[in-house]
CSV table of C-alpha atoms and ligand atoms in Angstrom, one decimal:
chain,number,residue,atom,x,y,z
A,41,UNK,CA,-14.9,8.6,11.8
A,42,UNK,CA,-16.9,5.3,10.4
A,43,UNK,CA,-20.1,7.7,9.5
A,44,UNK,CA,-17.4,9.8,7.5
A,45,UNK,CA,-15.7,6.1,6.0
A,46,UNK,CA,-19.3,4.6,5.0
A,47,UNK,CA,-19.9,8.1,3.0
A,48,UNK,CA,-16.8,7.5,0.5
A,49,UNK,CA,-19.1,5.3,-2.3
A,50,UNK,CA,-17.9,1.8,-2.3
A,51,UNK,CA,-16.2,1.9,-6.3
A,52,UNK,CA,-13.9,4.8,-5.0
A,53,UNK,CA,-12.4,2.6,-2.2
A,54,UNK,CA,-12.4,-0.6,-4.1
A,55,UNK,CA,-9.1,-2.1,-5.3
A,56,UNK,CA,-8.3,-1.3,-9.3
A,57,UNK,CA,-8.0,-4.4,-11.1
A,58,UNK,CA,-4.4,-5.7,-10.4
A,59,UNK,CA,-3.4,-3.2,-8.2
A,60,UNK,CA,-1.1,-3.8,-5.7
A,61,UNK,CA,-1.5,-3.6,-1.8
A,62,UNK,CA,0.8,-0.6,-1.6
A,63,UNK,CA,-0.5,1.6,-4.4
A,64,UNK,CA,-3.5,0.8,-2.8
A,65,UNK,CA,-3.3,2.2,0.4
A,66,UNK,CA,-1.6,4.8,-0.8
A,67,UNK,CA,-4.2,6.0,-3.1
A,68,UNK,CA,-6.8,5.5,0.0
A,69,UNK,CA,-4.7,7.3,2.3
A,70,UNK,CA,-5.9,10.1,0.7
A,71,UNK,CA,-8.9,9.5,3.0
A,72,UNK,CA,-6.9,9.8,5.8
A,73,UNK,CA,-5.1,6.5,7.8
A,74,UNK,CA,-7.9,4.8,9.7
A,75,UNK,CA,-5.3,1.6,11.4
A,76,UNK,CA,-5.6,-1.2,9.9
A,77,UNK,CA,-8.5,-0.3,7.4
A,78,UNK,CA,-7.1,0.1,4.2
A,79,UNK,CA,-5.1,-3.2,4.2
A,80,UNK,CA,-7.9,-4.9,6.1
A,81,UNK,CA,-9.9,-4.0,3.1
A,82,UNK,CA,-7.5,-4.8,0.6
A,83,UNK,CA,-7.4,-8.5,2.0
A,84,UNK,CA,-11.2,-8.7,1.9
A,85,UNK,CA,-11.5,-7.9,-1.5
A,86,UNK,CA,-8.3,-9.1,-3.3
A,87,UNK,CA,-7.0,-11.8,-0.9
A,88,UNK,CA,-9.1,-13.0,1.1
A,89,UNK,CA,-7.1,-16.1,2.4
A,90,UNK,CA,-3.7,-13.8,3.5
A,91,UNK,CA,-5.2,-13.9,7.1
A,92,UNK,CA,-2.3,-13.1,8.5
A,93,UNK,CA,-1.6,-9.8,6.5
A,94,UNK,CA,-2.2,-7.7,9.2
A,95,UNK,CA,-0.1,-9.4,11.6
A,96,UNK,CA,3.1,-10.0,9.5
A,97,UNK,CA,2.8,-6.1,8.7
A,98,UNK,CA,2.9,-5.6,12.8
A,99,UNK,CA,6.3,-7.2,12.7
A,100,UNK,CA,7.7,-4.7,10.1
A,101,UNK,CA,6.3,-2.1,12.1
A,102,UNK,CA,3.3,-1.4,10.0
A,103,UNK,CA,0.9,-1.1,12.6
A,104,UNK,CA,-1.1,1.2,10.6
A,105,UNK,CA,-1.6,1.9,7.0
A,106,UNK,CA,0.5,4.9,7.1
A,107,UNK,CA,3.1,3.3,8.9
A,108,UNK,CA,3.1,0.3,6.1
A,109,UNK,CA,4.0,3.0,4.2
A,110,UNK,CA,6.8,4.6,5.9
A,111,UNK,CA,8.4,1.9,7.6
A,112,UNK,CA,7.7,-1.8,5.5
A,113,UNK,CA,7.6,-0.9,2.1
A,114,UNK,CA,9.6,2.2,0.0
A,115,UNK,CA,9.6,3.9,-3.4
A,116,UNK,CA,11.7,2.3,-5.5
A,117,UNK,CA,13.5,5.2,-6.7
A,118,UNK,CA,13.9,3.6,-10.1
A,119,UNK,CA,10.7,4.8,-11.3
A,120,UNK,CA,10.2,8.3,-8.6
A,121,UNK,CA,12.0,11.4,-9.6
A,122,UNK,CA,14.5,11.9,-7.1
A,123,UNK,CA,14.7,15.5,-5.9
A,124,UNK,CA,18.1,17.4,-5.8
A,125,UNK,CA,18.4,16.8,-2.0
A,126,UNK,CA,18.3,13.0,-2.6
A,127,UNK,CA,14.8,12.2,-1.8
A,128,UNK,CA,12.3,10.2,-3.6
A,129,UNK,CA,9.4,12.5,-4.6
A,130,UNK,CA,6.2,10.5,-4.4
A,131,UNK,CA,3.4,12.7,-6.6
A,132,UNK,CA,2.9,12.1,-8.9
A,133,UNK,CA,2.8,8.4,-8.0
A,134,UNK,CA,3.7,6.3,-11.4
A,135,UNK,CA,0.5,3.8,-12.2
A,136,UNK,CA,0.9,0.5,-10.4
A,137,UNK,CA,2.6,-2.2,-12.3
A,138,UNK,CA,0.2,-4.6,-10.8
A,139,UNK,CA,0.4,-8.1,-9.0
A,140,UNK,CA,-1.7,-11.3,-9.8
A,141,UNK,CA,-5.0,-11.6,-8.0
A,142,UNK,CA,-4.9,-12.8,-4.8
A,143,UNK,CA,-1.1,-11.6,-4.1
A,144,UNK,CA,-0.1,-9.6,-0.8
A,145,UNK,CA,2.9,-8.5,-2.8
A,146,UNK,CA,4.2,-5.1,-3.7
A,147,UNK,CA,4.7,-4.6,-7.5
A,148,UNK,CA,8.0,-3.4,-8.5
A,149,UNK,CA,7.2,0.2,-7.8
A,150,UNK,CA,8.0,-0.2,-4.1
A,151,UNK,CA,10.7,-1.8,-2.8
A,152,UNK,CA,11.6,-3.7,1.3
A,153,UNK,CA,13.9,-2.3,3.7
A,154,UNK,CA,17.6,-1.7,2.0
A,155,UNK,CA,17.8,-1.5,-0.9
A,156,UNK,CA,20.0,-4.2,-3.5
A,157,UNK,CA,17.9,-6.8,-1.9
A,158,UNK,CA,15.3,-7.3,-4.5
A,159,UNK,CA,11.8,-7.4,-4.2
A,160,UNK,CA,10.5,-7.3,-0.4
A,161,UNK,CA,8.4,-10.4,0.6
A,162,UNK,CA,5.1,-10.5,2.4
B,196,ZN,ZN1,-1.4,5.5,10.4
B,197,ZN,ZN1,1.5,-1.2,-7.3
């Protein structure tokens, strides 16, 4: 599984400029959920001093990418096209809206646990 990682070339797995945590590892997903990598990663590169990224995830029950994606942060369905049974359709994924550099934060295409609430918070 790392020999198959280190073979993805470093520019295809590196953050866009301004792109968000969550568009992110969604767009590396793509790759397959690896833990922790793809937010690990993200910190690295983009936010180096959020040391406890991975941890506060944890707590929302993001104890893998995947699961970041399922269970801490959700489409906002204000920018998804909604399907006729209710549910958000997530491809194609709108461009990020992007977050300052250094930010943890989710832009405003994704939104925290119940919705009305505003903008979830790392
Ligand atoms: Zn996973
Ligand atoms: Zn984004």
């Amino acid at each position: 599984m790392e020999s198959e990682l280190h073979q993805l070339s470093e520019a295809m797995t590196m953050p866009r400029p301004r792109e968000c945590l969550a568009c992110y590892v969604l767009r590396m997903l793509e790759f397959g959920c690896h833990g922790r990598h793809w937010m690990g990663r993200y910190r690295a590169m983009r936010a180096p001093r959020a040391t406890a990224l991975e941890r506060r995830m944890a707590q929302k029950g993001g104890y893998c990418d995947c699961e970041m994606l399922m269970n801490v942060v959700f489409p906002n369905p204000r920018y998804f096209r909604v399907d006729e049974d209710g549910d958000i359709v997530i491809d194609p994924k709108p461009p990020c809206l992007g977050v300052r550099g250094g930010s943890t934060q989710p832009c405003a295409l994704w939104v925290g646990r119940g919705l009305g609430r505003g903008l979830y918070s790392f």
